[in-house]
mmCIF file of C-alpha atoms in Angstrom:
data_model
loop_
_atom_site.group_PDB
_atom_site.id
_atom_site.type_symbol
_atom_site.label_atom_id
_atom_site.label_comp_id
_atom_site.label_asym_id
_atom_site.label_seq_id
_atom_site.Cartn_x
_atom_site.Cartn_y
_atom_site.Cartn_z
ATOM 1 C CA UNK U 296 128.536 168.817 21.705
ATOM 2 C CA UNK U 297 126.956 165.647 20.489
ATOM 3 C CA UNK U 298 123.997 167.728 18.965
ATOM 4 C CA UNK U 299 126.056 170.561 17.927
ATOM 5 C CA UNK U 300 127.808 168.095 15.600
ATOM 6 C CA UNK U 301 125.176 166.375 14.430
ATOM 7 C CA UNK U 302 123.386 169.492 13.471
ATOM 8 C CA UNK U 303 126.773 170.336 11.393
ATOM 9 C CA UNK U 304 126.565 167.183 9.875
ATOM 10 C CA UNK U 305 123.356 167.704 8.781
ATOM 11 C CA UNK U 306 123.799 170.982 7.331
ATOM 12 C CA UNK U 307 126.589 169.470 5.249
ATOM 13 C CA UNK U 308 124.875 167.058 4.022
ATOM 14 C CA UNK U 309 122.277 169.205 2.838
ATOM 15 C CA UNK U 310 124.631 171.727 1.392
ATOM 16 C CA UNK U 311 126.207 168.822 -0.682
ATOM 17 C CA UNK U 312 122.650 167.648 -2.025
ATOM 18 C CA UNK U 313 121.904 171.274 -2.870
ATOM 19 C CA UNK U 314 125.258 172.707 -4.406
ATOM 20 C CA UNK U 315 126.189 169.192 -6.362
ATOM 21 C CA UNK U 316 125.007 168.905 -9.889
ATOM 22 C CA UNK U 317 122.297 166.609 -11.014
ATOM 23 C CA UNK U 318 123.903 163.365 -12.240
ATOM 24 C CA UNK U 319 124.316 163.264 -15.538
ATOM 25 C CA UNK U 320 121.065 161.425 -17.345
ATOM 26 C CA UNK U 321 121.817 159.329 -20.397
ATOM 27 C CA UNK U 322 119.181 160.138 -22.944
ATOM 28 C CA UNK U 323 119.825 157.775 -26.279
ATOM 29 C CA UNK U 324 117.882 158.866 -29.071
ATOM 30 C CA UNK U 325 117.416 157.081 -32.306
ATOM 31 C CA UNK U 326 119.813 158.812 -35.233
ATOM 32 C CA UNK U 327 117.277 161.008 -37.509
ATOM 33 C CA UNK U 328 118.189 160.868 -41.120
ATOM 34 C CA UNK U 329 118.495 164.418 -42.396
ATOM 35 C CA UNK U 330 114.977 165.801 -44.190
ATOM 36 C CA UNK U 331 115.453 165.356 -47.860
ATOM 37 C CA UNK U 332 115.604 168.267 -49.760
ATOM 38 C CA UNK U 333 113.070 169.122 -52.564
ATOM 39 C CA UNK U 334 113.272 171.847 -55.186
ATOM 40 C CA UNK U 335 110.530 173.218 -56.162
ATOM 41 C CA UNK U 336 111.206 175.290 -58.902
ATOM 42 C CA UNK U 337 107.418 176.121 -59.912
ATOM 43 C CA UNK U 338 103.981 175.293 -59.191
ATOM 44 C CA UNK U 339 103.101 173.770 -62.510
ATOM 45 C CA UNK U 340 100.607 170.492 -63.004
ATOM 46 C CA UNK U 341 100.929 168.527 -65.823
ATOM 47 C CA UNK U 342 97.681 166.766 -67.221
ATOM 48 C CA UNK U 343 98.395 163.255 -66.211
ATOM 49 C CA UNK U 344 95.093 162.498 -68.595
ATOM 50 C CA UNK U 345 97.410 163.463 -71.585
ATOM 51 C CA UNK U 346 100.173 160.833 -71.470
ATOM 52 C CA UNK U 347 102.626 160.397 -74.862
ATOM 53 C CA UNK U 348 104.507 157.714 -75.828
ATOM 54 C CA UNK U 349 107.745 158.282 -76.919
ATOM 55 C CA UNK U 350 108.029 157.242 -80.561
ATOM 56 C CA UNK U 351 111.848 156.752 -82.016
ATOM 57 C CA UNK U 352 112.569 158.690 -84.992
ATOM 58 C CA UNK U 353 110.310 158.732 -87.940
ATOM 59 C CA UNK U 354 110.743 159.662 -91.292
ATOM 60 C CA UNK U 355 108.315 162.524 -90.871
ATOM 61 C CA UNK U 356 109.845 163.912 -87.866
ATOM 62 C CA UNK U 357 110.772 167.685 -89.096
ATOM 63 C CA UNK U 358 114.119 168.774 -89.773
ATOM 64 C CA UNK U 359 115.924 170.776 -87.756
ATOM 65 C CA UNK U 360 115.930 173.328 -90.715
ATOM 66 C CA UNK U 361 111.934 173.940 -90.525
ATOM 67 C CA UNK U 362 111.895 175.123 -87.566
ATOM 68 C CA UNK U 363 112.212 178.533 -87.908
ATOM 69 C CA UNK U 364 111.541 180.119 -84.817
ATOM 70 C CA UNK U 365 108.389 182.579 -84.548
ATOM 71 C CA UNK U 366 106.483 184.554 -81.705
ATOM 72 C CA UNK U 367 105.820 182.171 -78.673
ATOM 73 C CA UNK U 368 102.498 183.177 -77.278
ATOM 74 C CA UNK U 369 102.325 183.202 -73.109
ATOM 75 C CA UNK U 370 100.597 179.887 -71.985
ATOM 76 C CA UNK U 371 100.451 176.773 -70.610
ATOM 77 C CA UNK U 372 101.252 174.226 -73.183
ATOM 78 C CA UNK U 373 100.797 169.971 -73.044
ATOM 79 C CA UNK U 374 102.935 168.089 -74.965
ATOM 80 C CA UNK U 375 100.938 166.284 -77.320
ATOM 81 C CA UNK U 376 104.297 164.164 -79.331
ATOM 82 C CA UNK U 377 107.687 162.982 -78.562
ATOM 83 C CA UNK U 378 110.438 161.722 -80.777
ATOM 84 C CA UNK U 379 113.707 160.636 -79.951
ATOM 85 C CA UNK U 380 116.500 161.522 -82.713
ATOM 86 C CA UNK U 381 119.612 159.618 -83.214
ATOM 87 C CA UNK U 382 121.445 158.646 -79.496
ATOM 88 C CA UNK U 383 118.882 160.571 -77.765
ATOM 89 C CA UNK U 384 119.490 159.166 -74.000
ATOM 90 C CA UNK U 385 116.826 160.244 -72.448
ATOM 91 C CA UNK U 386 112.610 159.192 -72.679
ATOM 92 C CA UNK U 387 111.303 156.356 -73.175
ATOM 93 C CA UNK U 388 108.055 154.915 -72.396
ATOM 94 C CA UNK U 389 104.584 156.871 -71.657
ATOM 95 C CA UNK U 390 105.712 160.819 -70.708
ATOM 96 C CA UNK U 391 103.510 163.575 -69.513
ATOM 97 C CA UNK U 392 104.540 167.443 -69.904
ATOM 98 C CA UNK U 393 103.402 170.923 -69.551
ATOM 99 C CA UNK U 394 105.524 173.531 -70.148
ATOM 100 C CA UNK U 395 104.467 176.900 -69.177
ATOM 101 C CA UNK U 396 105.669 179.955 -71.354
ATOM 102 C CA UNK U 397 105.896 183.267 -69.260
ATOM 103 C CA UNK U 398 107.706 187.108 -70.366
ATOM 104 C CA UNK U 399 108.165 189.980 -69.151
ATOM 105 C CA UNK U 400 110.273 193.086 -70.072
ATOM 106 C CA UNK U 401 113.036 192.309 -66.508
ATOM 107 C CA UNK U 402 113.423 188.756 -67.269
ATOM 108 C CA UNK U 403 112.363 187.862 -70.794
ATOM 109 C CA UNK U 404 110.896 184.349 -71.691
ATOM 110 C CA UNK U 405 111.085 181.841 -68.999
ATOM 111 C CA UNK U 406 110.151 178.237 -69.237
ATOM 112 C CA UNK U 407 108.393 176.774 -66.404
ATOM 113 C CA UNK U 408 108.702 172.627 -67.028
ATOM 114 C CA UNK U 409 106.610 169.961 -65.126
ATOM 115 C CA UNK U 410 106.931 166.405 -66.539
ATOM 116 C CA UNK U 411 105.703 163.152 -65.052
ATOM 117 C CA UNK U 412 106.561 159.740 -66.339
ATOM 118 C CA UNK U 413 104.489 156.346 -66.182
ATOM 119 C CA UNK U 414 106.027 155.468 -63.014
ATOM 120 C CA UNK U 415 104.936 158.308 -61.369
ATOM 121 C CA UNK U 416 108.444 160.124 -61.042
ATOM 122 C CA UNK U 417 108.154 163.657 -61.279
ATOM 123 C CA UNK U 418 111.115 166.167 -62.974
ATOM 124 C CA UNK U 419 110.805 170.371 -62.713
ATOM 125 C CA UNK U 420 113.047 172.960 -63.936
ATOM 126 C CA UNK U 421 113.249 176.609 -65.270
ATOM 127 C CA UNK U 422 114.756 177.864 -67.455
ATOM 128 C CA UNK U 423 115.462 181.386 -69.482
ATOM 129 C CA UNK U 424 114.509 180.693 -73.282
ATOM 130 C CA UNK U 425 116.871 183.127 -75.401
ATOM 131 C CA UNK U 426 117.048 183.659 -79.647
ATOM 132 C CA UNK U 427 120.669 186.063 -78.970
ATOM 133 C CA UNK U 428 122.944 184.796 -80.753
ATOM 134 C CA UNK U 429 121.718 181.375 -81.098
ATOM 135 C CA UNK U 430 118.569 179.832 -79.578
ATOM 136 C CA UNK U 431 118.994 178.462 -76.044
ATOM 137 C CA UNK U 432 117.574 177.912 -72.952
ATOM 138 C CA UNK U 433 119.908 178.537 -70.022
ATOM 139 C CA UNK U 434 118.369 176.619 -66.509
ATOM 140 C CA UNK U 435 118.198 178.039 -63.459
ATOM 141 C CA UNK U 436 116.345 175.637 -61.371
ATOM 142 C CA UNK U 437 116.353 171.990 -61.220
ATOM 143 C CA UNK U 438 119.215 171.678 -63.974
ATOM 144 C CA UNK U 439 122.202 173.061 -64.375
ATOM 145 C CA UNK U 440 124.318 174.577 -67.482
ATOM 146 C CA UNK U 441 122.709 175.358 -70.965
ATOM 147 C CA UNK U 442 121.508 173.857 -74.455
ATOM 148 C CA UNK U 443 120.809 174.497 -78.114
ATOM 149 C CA UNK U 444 117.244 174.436 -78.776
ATOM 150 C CA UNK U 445 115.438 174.821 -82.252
ATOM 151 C CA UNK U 446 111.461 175.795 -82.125
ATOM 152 C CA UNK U 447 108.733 176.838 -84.151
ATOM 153 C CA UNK U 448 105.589 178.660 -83.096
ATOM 154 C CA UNK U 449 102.852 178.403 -85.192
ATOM 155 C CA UNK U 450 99.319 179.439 -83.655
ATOM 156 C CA UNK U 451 98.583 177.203 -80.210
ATOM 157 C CA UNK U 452 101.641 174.880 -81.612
ATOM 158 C CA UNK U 453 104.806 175.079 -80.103
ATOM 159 C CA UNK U 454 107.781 172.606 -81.327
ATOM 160 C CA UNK U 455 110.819 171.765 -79.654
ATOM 161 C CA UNK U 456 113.898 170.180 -80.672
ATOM 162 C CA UNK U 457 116.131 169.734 -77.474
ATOM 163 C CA UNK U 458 119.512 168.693 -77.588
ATOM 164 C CA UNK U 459 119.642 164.822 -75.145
ATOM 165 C CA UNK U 460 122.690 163.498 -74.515
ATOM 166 C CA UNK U 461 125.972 163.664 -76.852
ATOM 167 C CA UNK U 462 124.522 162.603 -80.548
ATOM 168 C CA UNK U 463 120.525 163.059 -79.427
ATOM 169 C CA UNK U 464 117.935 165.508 -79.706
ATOM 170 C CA UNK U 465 113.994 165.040 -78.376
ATOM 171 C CA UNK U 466 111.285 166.660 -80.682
ATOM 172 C CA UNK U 467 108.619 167.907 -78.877
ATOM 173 C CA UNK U 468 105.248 169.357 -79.747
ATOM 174 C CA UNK U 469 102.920 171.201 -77.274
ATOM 175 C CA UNK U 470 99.770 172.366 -77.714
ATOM 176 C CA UNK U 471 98.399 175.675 -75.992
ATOM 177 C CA UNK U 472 95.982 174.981 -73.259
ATOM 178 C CA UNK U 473 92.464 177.175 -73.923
#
């Protein structure tokens, strides 16, 4: 009797071991900070060899009024000047730009925008570039919303006047890369 219940004893024991959960196991890992998220809205390189200071407003900066719009030739442009007008808000400093100029008949004009600044801070957007009623470009990466823009194209010039801030405008002129 002895062995019989020793034998049932043992069985139980090895029933409990078998049919009990493993304890529970306390892993602590270290928080993870979420991934940031980047937006990529082209592929675009500006020519960090082609830096522009940002000049303040000059007497020979062109009036809104001469620029009087014209056929924007497909390209890759650099910008090549920069003036800030009135409360402009925006540049300062050493800027580098290339704005690329695509169309097609689905889409129209798009602008493809890749700027870097002298601290090595780097700004991309899109944007749909659009004479009906009024020129405009109208983002749709990287920015939000929409804003007046004046321009001229003349040859491998392009010049922008885009509105910055409340009582500020940025003239900008690219050349065509060859």
């Amino acid at each position: 009797m002895f062995r019989r219940d020793l034998v049932i004893s043992a069985a139980a024991v090895l029933c409990l071991a078998a049919c009990s959960p493993p304890p529970e196991q306390s892993e602590t890992r270290p928080p993870q900070a979420p991934a940031p998220i980047v937006i990529t809205c082209n592929a675009l390189t500006p020519d960090t060899a082609r830096a522009v200071l940002v000049q303040e407003e000059l007497a020979s900066t062109a009036a809104a009024s001469d620029l009087r719009g014209g056929a924007i030739t497909p390209g890759v442009y650099d910008l090549t000047q920069a003036t800030r007008i009135g409360a402009a808000t925006g540049w300062s400093g050493a800027q580098t730009v290339a704005l690329e100029v695509t169309e097609n008949e689905a889409s129209g004009v798009t602008f493809n925008w890749a700027s870097v600044t002298a601290q090595g801070e780097i700004d991309r957007w899109t944007a749909a570039f659009t004479e009906t009623p009024s020129p405009r470009i109208i983002y749709s990466c990287g920015r939000i919303g929409e804003v007046p823009i004046e321009f001229a194209a003349r040859n491998r010039t392009l010049n922008l006047r885009i509105q910055d801030g409340a009582n500020g405008q940025l003239a900008l002129v690219f050349e065509r890369r060859v």
